[in-house]
């Protein structure tokens, strides 16, 4: 089954640059594991929520807002698409993600196929 892992980071927390993540042994170990297992089929690291633009439509008017869509304690910092046997395996993988271990969270959501 395919699942999306939404990697959530605490708002106002430290924003690591891609180079810093690559040098972090926790991330290096996790990335090595998922690559060896071949379970990650896609994904992306997202820029900070402050770089977001939110689009809303009211009637015929398109409304744009700088920043994330809601006030929140966390924001989505990245997404992984994984293919694993079942929800239990997806949860086990998410529970070892460095973001979850560092005070953030990882939302596991099935993908429509």
CSV table of N, CA, C and O in Angstrom, one decimal:
chain,number,residue,atom,x,y,z
A,1,UNK,N,0.8,-1.2,0.0
A,1,UNK,CA,0.0,0.0,0.0
A,1,UNK,C,0.9,1.2,0.0
A,1,UNK,O,2.0,1.2,0.6
A,2,UNK,N,0.4,2.3,-0.6
A,2,UNK,CA,1.1,3.6,-0.6
A,2,UNK,C,0.5,4.5,0.5
A,2,UNK,O,-0.7,4.5,0.7
A,3,UNK,N,1.5,5.2,1.1
A,3,UNK,CA,1.1,6.1,2.2
A,3,UNK,C,1.9,7.4,1.9
A,3,UNK,O,3.1,7.4,1.4
A,4,UNK,N,1.4,8.5,2.3
A,4,UNK,CA,2.1,9.8,2.3
A,4,UNK,C,2.5,10.1,3.8
A,4,UNK,O,1.7,9.9,4.7
A,5,UNK,N,3.7,10.4,4.0
A,5,UNK,CA,4.2,10.8,5.3
A,5,UNK,C,4.4,12.3,5.3
A,5,UNK,O,5.3,12.8,4.6
A,6,UNK,N,3.6,13.0,6.0
A,6,UNK,CA,3.7,14.5,6.1
A,6,UNK,C,4.6,14.8,7.3
A,6,UNK,O,4.3,14.5,8.4
A,7,UNK,N,5.8,15.3,7.0
A,7,UNK,CA,6.8,15.5,8.0
A,7,UNK,C,6.5,16.9,8.6
A,7,UNK,O,6.6,17.9,7.9
A,8,UNK,N,6.1,17.0,9.9
A,8,UNK,CA,5.7,18.3,10.5
A,8,UNK,C,6.8,18.7,11.5
A,8,UNK,O,7.3,18.0,12.3
A,9,UNK,N,7.1,20.0,11.4
A,9,UNK,CA,8.1,20.6,12.2
A,9,UNK,C,7.4,21.7,13.1
A,9,UNK,O,6.5,22.4,12.7
A,10,UNK,N,7.8,21.8,14.4
A,10,UNK,CA,7.3,22.8,15.2
A,10,UNK,C,7.5,24.2,14.7
A,10,UNK,O,8.6,24.5,14.2
A,11,UNK,N,6.4,25.0,14.7
A,11,UNK,CA,6.5,26.4,14.2
A,11,UNK,C,7.5,27.2,15.1
A,11,UNK,O,7.5,27.0,16.3
A,12,UNK,N,8.3,28.0,14.5
A,12,UNK,CA,9.3,28.7,15.3
A,12,UNK,C,10.5,27.9,15.6
A,12,UNK,O,11.5,28.5,16.3
A,13,UNK,N,10.6,26.7,15.3
A,13,UNK,CA,11.7,25.8,15.6
A,13,UNK,C,12.9,26.1,14.6
A,13,UNK,O,12.7,26.9,13.7
A,14,UNK,N,14.0,25.5,14.8
A,14,UNK,CA,15.1,25.6,14.0
A,14,UNK,C,14.8,25.0,12.6
A,14,UNK,O,14.4,23.9,12.5
A,15,UNK,N,15.1,25.8,11.6
A,15,UNK,CA,14.9,25.4,10.2
A,15,UNK,C,16.3,25.0,9.6
A,15,UNK,O,17.1,25.8,9.4
A,16,UNK,N,16.4,23.7,9.5
A,16,UNK,CA,17.7,23.2,9.0
A,16,UNK,C,17.8,23.3,7.4
A,16,UNK,O,16.8,23.0,6.7
A,17,UNK,N,18.9,23.7,7.0
A,17,UNK,CA,19.2,23.8,5.5
A,17,UNK,C,19.4,22.3,5.0
A,17,UNK,O,19.8,21.4,5.8
A,18,UNK,N,19.2,22.1,3.7
A,18,UNK,CA,19.4,20.7,3.2
A,18,UNK,C,20.8,20.2,3.5
A,18,UNK,O,20.9,19.0,3.8
A,19,UNK,N,21.8,21.0,3.5
A,19,UNK,CA,23.2,20.6,3.8
A,19,UNK,C,23.3,20.1,5.2
A,19,UNK,O,24.0,19.2,5.5
A,20,UNK,N,22.6,20.8,6.1
A,20,UNK,CA,22.6,20.5,7.5
A,20,UNK,C,21.9,19.1,7.8
A,20,UNK,O,22.4,18.3,8.6
A,21,UNK,N,20.8,18.9,7.1
A,21,UNK,CA,20.1,17.6,7.2
A,21,UNK,C,21.0,16.5,6.7
A,21,UNK,O,21.1,15.4,7.3
A,22,UNK,N,21.7,16.8,5.5
A,22,UNK,CA,22.6,15.7,5.0
A,22,UNK,C,23.7,15.4,5.9
A,22,UNK,O,24.2,14.2,5.9
A,23,UNK,N,24.2,16.3,6.7
A,23,UNK,CA,25.3,16.1,7.7
A,23,UNK,C,24.8,15.6,9.0
A,23,UNK,O,25.6,15.1,9.8
A,24,UNK,N,23.5,15.5,9.3
A,24,UNK,CA,22.9,15.1,10.5
A,24,UNK,C,22.9,13.5,10.5
A,24,UNK,O,22.3,12.9,9.7
A,25,UNK,N,23.6,12.9,11.5
A,25,UNK,CA,23.7,11.4,11.5
A,25,UNK,C,22.3,10.8,11.7
A,25,UNK,O,22.1,9.7,11.1
A,26,UNK,N,21.4,11.4,12.3
A,26,UNK,CA,20.0,10.8,12.5
A,26,UNK,C,19.4,10.7,11.1
A,26,UNK,O,18.8,9.7,10.8
A,27,UNK,N,19.4,11.8,10.4
A,27,UNK,CA,18.8,11.8,9.0
A,27,UNK,C,19.6,10.9,8.1
A,27,UNK,O,19.0,10.2,7.3
A,28,UNK,N,20.9,10.9,8.2
A,28,UNK,CA,21.7,10.0,7.3
A,28,UNK,C,21.4,8.6,7.5
A,28,UNK,O,21.2,7.8,6.6
A,29,UNK,N,21.2,8.2,8.8
A,29,UNK,CA,20.9,6.8,9.1
A,29,UNK,C,19.5,6.4,8.6
A,29,UNK,O,19.3,5.4,8.0
A,30,UNK,N,18.5,7.3,8.8
A,30,UNK,CA,17.1,7.1,8.3
A,30,UNK,C,17.1,7.0,6.8
A,30,UNK,O,16.5,6.1,6.2
A,31,UNK,N,17.7,7.9,6.1
A,31,UNK,CA,17.7,7.9,4.6
A,31,UNK,C,18.4,6.7,4.1
A,31,UNK,O,17.9,6.1,3.1
A,32,UNK,N,19.5,6.3,4.7
A,32,UNK,CA,20.2,5.0,4.3
A,32,UNK,C,19.2,3.8,4.4
A,32,UNK,O,19.1,3.0,3.5
A,33,UNK,N,18.5,3.7,5.5
A,33,UNK,CA,17.6,2.6,5.8
A,33,UNK,C,16.5,2.6,4.7
A,33,UNK,O,16.3,1.5,4.1
A,34,UNK,N,15.8,3.7,4.5
A,34,UNK,CA,14.7,3.7,3.5
A,34,UNK,C,15.2,3.5,2.1
A,34,UNK,O,14.4,2.9,1.3
A,35,UNK,N,16.4,4.0,1.8
A,35,UNK,CA,16.9,3.7,0.4
A,35,UNK,C,17.2,2.3,0.2
A,35,UNK,O,16.9,1.7,-0.8
A,36,UNK,N,17.9,1.7,1.2
A,36,UNK,CA,18.2,0.2,1.1
A,36,UNK,C,17.0,-0.6,1.0
A,36,UNK,O,17.0,-1.6,0.3
A,37,UNK,N,15.9,-0.3,1.8
A,37,UNK,CA,14.7,-1.0,1.7
A,37,UNK,C,13.9,-0.7,0.5
A,37,UNK,O,13.0,-1.5,0.1
A,38,UNK,N,14.1,0.4,-0.2
A,38,UNK,CA,13.4,0.8,-1.4
A,38,UNK,C,11.9,1.2,-1.1
A,38,UNK,O,11.1,1.0,-2.0
A,39,UNK,N,11.6,1.7,0.1
A,39,UNK,CA,10.2,2.0,0.4
A,39,UNK,C,9.8,3.4,0.0
A,39,UNK,O,8.6,3.6,-0.1
A,40,UNK,N,10.7,4.3,-0.1
A,40,UNK,CA,10.4,5.7,-0.5
A,40,UNK,C,10.3,5.8,-2.0
A,40,UNK,O,11.3,5.5,-2.6
A,41,UNK,N,9.1,6.1,-2.5
A,41,UNK,CA,9.0,6.2,-4.0
A,41,UNK,C,8.9,7.6,-4.5
A,41,UNK,O,8.9,7.8,-5.7
A,42,UNK,N,8.9,8.6,-3.6
A,42,UNK,CA,8.9,10.0,-4.0
A,42,UNK,C,8.8,10.9,-2.8
A,42,UNK,O,8.6,10.4,-1.7
A,43,UNK,N,9.0,12.1,-3.0
A,43,UNK,CA,8.8,13.1,-1.9
A,43,UNK,C,9.6,14.3,-2.2
A,43,UNK,O,10.2,14.5,-3.2
A,44,UNK,N,9.5,15.2,-1.2
A,44,UNK,CA,10.2,16.5,-1.4
A,44,UNK,C,10.4,17.2,0.0
A,44,UNK,O,9.5,17.1,0.9
A,45,UNK,N,11.4,17.9,0.1
A,45,UNK,CA,11.6,18.8,1.3
A,45,UNK,C,11.0,20.1,0.9
A,45,UNK,O,11.3,20.6,-0.2
A,46,UNK,N,10.2,20.7,1.8
A,46,UNK,CA,9.5,21.9,1.5
A,46,UNK,C,10.3,23.1,2.1
A,46,UNK,O,10.9,23.0,3.1
A,47,UNK,N,10.1,24.3,1.5
A,47,UNK,CA,10.7,25.5,2.1
A,47,UNK,C,9.8,25.8,3.3
A,47,UNK,O,8.7,25.3,3.4
A,48,UNK,N,10.3,26.7,4.1
A,48,UNK,CA,9.5,27.1,5.3
A,48,UNK,C,8.1,27.6,5.0
A,48,UNK,O,7.8,28.2,4.0
A,49,UNK,N,7.2,27.5,6.0
A,49,UNK,CA,5.8,27.9,5.8
A,49,UNK,C,5.8,29.4,5.5
A,49,UNK,O,4.8,29.9,4.9
A,50,UNK,N,6.7,30.2,6.0
A,50,UNK,CA,6.7,31.6,5.7
A,50,UNK,C,6.9,31.9,4.2
A,50,UNK,O,6.6,33.0,3.8
A,51,UNK,N,7.3,30.9,3.4
A,51,UNK,CA,7.5,31.1,2.0
A,51,UNK,C,6.2,30.7,1.2
A,51,UNK,O,6.2,30.8,0.0
A,52,UNK,N,5.2,30.2,2.0
A,52,UNK,CA,4.0,29.7,1.3
A,52,UNK,C,3.1,30.8,0.8
A,52,UNK,O,3.2,32.0,1.3
A,53,UNK,N,2.3,30.5,-0.2
A,53,UNK,CA,1.2,31.4,-0.6
A,53,UNK,C,-0.1,30.6,-0.6
A,53,UNK,O,-0.1,29.5,-1.1
A,54,UNK,N,-1.1,31.1,0.1
A,54,UNK,CA,-2.3,30.4,0.2
A,54,UNK,C,-3.3,31.0,-0.7
A,54,UNK,O,-3.5,32.2,-0.8
A,55,UNK,N,-4.0,30.1,-1.5
A,55,UNK,CA,-5.0,30.6,-2.5
A,55,UNK,C,-6.4,30.2,-2.0
A,55,UNK,O,-6.6,29.0,-1.6
A,56,UNK,N,-7.3,31.1,-2.0
A,56,UNK,CA,-8.7,30.9,-1.6
A,56,UNK,C,-9.5,31.5,-2.8
A,56,UNK,O,-9.1,32.5,-3.4
A,57,UNK,N,-10.7,30.9,-3.0
A,57,UNK,CA,-11.6,31.5,-4.0
A,57,UNK,C,-12.9,31.8,-3.3
A,57,UNK,O,-13.5,30.9,-2.6
A,58,UNK,N,-13.4,33.0,-3.4
A,58,UNK,CA,-14.7,33.4,-2.9
A,58,UNK,C,-15.5,34.0,-4.1
A,58,UNK,O,-15.1,35.1,-4.5
A,59,UNK,N,-16.5,33.2,-4.5
A,59,UNK,CA,-17.2,33.7,-5.7
A,59,UNK,C,-16.3,33.7,-6.9
A,59,UNK,O,-15.7,32.7,-7.2
A,60,UNK,N,-16.2,34.8,-7.6
A,60,UNK,CA,-15.3,35.0,-8.7
A,60,UNK,C,-13.9,35.5,-8.3
A,60,UNK,O,-13.1,35.8,-9.2
A,61,UNK,N,-13.7,35.8,-7.0
A,61,UNK,CA,-12.5,36.5,-6.6
A,61,UNK,C,-11.5,35.5,-6.1
A,61,UNK,O,-11.8,34.6,-5.3
A,62,UNK,N,-10.2,35.6,-6.6
A,62,UNK,CA,-9.1,34.8,-6.1
A,62,UNK,C,-8.4,35.6,-5.0
A,62,UNK,O,-7.9,36.7,-5.3
A,63,UNK,N,-8.3,35.0,-3.8
A,63,UNK,CA,-7.7,35.7,-2.7
A,63,UNK,C,-6.3,35.0,-2.4
A,63,UNK,O,-6.3,33.8,-2.2
A,64,UNK,N,-5.3,35.8,-2.3
A,64,UNK,CA,-4.0,35.3,-2.0
A,64,UNK,C,-3.5,35.8,-0.6
A,64,UNK,O,-3.7,37.0,-0.3
A,65,UNK,N,-2.9,34.9,0.1
A,65,UNK,CA,-2.4,35.3,1.4
A,65,UNK,C,-0.9,34.8,1.5
A,65,UNK,O,-0.7,33.6,1.2
A,66,UNK,N,0.0,35.6,2.0
A,66,UNK,CA,1.3,35.1,2.2
A,66,UNK,C,1.4,34.3,3.4
A,66,UNK,O,0.7,34.6,4.4
A,67,UNK,N,2.1,33.2,3.4
A,67,UNK,CA,2.2,32.3,4.6
A,67,UNK,C,1.3,31.1,4.6
A,67,UNK,O,0.6,30.9,3.6
A,68,UNK,N,1.4,30.4,5.6
A,68,UNK,CA,0.6,29.1,5.7
A,68,UNK,C,-0.9,29.4,5.8
A,68,UNK,O,-1.3,30.5,6.1
A,69,UNK,N,-1.7,28.4,5.6
A,69,UNK,CA,-3.2,28.5,5.5
A,69,UNK,C,-3.8,28.7,6.9
A,69,UNK,O,-4.9,29.2,6.9
A,70,UNK,N,-3.2,28.3,7.9
A,70,UNK,CA,-3.8,28.5,9.3
A,70,UNK,C,-2.7,28.8,10.3
A,70,UNK,O,-1.5,28.4,10.1
A,71,UNK,N,-3.1,29.3,11.4
A,71,UNK,CA,-2.1,29.5,12.5
A,71,UNK,C,-2.0,28.1,13.1
A,71,UNK,O,-3.0,27.4,13.3
A,72,UNK,N,-0.8,27.7,13.4
A,72,UNK,CA,-0.6,26.3,13.9
A,72,UNK,C,0.7,26.2,14.7
A,72,UNK,O,1.6,27.0,14.5
A,73,UNK,N,0.7,25.2,15.5
A,73,UNK,CA,2.0,24.9,16.2
A,73,UNK,C,3.0,24.2,15.4
A,73,UNK,O,4.2,24.1,15.8
A,74,UNK,N,2.6,23.6,14.3
A,74,UNK,CA,3.5,22.8,13.4
A,74,UNK,C,3.1,23.2,12.0
A,74,UNK,O,2.1,23.7,11.7
A,75,UNK,N,4.1,22.9,11.1
A,75,UNK,CA,3.8,23.1,9.7
A,75,UNK,C,4.4,21.9,8.9
A,75,UNK,O,5.3,21.3,9.4
A,76,UNK,N,3.9,21.7,7.8
A,76,UNK,CA,4.4,20.6,6.9
A,76,UNK,C,5.8,21.0,6.3
A,76,UNK,O,5.8,22.0,5.6
A,77,UNK,N,6.8,20.3,6.7
A,77,UNK,CA,8.2,20.7,6.2
A,77,UNK,C,8.6,19.8,5.0
A,77,UNK,O,9.6,20.1,4.3
A,78,UNK,N,7.9,18.7,4.8
A,78,UNK,CA,8.3,17.8,3.8
A,78,UNK,C,7.3,16.7,3.6
A,78,UNK,O,6.4,16.5,4.5
A,79,UNK,N,7.4,15.9,2.6
A,79,UNK,CA,6.5,14.8,2.3
A,79,UNK,C,7.3,13.6,1.7
A,79,UNK,O,8.2,13.9,0.9
A,80,UNK,N,7.0,12.4,2.2
A,80,UNK,CA,7.6,11.2,1.6
A,80,UNK,C,6.4,10.4,1.1
A,80,UNK,O,5.4,10.3,1.8
A,81,UNK,N,6.5,9.8,0.0
A,81,UNK,CA,5.6,8.8,-0.5
A,81,UNK,C,6.3,7.4,-0.3
A,81,UNK,O,7.4,7.2,-0.8
A,82,UNK,N,5.6,6.6,0.4
A,82,UNK,CA,6.2,5.3,0.7
A,82,UNK,C,5.3,4.2,0.2
A,82,UNK,O,4.1,4.3,0.1
A,83,UNK,N,5.9,3.0,-0.1
A,83,UNK,CA,5.2,1.8,-0.4
A,83,UNK,C,5.6,0.7,0.5
A,83,UNK,O,6.7,0.3,0.5
A,84,UNK,N,4.7,0.3,1.3
A,84,UNK,CA,4.9,-0.7,2.4
A,84,UNK,C,3.8,-1.7,2.4
A,84,UNK,O,2.7,-1.5,1.8
A,85,UNK,N,3.9,-2.7,3.2
A,85,UNK,CA,2.9,-3.8,3.2
A,85,UNK,C,1.6,-3.3,3.8
A,85,UNK,O,0.5,-3.7,3.3
A,86,UNK,N,1.6,-2.5,4.9
A,86,UNK,CA,0.4,-2.2,5.6
A,86,UNK,C,0.6,-0.9,6.5
A,86,UNK,O,1.7,-0.4,6.6
A,87,UNK,N,-0.5,-0.5,7.2
A,87,UNK,CA,-0.4,0.7,8.0
A,87,UNK,C,0.6,0.5,9.2
A,87,UNK,O,1.3,1.4,9.5
A,88,UNK,N,0.7,-0.8,9.7
A,88,UNK,CA,1.6,-1.0,10.8
A,88,UNK,C,3.0,-0.7,10.4
A,88,UNK,O,3.8,-0.1,11.1
A,89,UNK,N,3.4,-1.1,9.2
A,89,UNK,CA,4.8,-0.9,8.7
A,89,UNK,C,5.0,0.6,8.4
A,89,UNK,O,6.1,1.1,8.7
A,90,UNK,N,4.0,1.3,7.9
A,90,UNK,CA,4.1,2.7,7.7
A,90,UNK,C,4.3,3.5,9.0
A,90,UNK,O,5.1,4.4,9.1
A,91,UNK,N,3.5,3.1,10.1
A,91,UNK,CA,3.7,3.7,11.4
A,91,UNK,C,5.0,3.4,12.0
A,91,UNK,O,5.7,4.3,12.5
A,92,UNK,N,5.5,2.2,11.8
A,92,UNK,CA,6.8,1.8,12.3
A,92,UNK,C,7.9,2.7,11.7
A,92,UNK,O,8.8,3.2,12.3
A,93,UNK,N,7.8,2.9,10.4
A,93,UNK,CA,8.8,3.7,9.7
A,93,UNK,C,8.7,5.2,10.1
A,93,UNK,O,9.7,5.8,10.4
A,94,UNK,N,7.4,5.7,10.2
A,94,UNK,CA,7.2,7.1,10.7
A,94,UNK,C,7.8,7.3,12.1
A,94,UNK,O,8.3,8.4,12.4
A,95,UNK,N,7.7,6.3,12.9
A,95,UNK,CA,8.1,6.5,14.3
A,95,UNK,C,9.6,6.6,14.4
A,95,UNK,O,10.1,7.0,15.5
A,96,UNK,N,10.3,6.2,13.4
A,96,UNK,CA,11.8,6.3,13.4
A,96,UNK,C,12.3,7.5,12.7
A,96,UNK,O,13.5,7.8,12.6
A,97,UNK,N,11.4,8.3,12.1
A,97,UNK,CA,11.8,9.5,11.3
A,97,UNK,C,12.4,10.5,12.3
A,97,UNK,O,11.8,10.8,13.4
A,98,UNK,N,13.5,11.1,12.0
A,98,UNK,CA,14.2,12.1,12.9
A,98,UNK,C,13.3,13.3,13.3
A,98,UNK,O,13.4,13.7,14.4
A,99,UNK,N,12.4,13.7,12.4
A,99,UNK,CA,11.5,14.8,12.8
A,99,UNK,C,10.6,14.4,13.9
A,99,UNK,O,10.3,15.2,14.9
A,100,UNK,N,10.1,13.2,13.9
A,100,UNK,CA,9.2,12.7,15.0
A,100,UNK,C,10.0,12.6,16.3
A,100,UNK,O,9.5,12.8,17.4
A,101,UNK,N,11.3,12.2,16.2
A,101,UNK,CA,12.1,12.0,17.3
A,101,UNK,C,12.6,13.3,17.9
A,101,UNK,O,13.1,13.3,19.1
A,102,UNK,N,12.5,14.4,17.2
A,102,UNK,CA,13.0,15.7,17.6
A,102,UNK,C,11.9,16.7,18.0
A,102,UNK,O,12.1,17.9,17.9
A,103,UNK,N,10.7,16.2,18.3
A,103,UNK,CA,9.7,17.1,18.8
A,103,UNK,C,8.6,17.4,17.8
A,103,UNK,O,7.7,18.1,18.1
A,104,UNK,N,8.8,17.0,16.5
A,104,UNK,CA,7.8,17.2,15.5
A,104,UNK,C,6.9,16.1,15.4
A,104,UNK,O,6.7,15.3,16.4
A,105,UNK,N,6.3,15.9,14.3
A,105,UNK,CA,5.4,14.7,14.1
A,105,UNK,C,5.4,14.3,12.6
A,105,UNK,O,5.9,15.0,11.8
A,106,UNK,N,4.9,13.1,12.4
A,106,UNK,CA,4.8,12.6,11.0
A,106,UNK,C,3.4,12.1,10.9
A,106,UNK,O,3.0,11.1,11.6
A,107,UNK,N,2.6,12.7,10.0
A,107,UNK,CA,1.2,12.2,9.8
A,107,UNK,C,1.3,11.2,8.7
A,107,UNK,O,1.9,11.4,7.6
A,108,UNK,N,0.7,10.0,8.9
A,108,UNK,CA,0.6,8.9,8.0
A,108,UNK,C,-0.8,8.9,7.4
A,108,UNK,O,-1.8,8.8,8.1
A,109,UNK,N,-0.8,9.0,6.0
A,109,UNK,CA,-2.1,9.0,5.4
A,109,UNK,C,-2.1,8.1,4.1
A,109,UNK,O,-1.2,8.3,3.3
A,110,UNK,N,-3.1,7.2,4.0
A,110,UNK,CA,-3.1,6.4,2.8
A,110,UNK,C,-3.3,7.2,1.5
A,110,UNK,O,-4.0,8.3,1.6
A,111,UNK,N,-2.8,6.7,0.5
A,111,UNK,CA,-2.9,7.4,-0.9
A,111,UNK,C,-3.9,6.6,-1.7
A,111,UNK,O,-3.9,5.4,-1.7
A,112,UNK,N,-4.9,7.4,-2.3
A,112,UNK,CA,-5.8,6.7,-3.2
A,112,UNK,C,-5.1,6.1,-4.4
A,112,UNK,O,-4.2,6.8,-5.0
A,113,UNK,N,-5.4,4.9,-4.7
A,113,UNK,CA,-4.7,4.3,-5.9
A,113,UNK,C,-5.8,3.9,-6.9
A,113,UNK,O,-6.9,3.5,-6.6
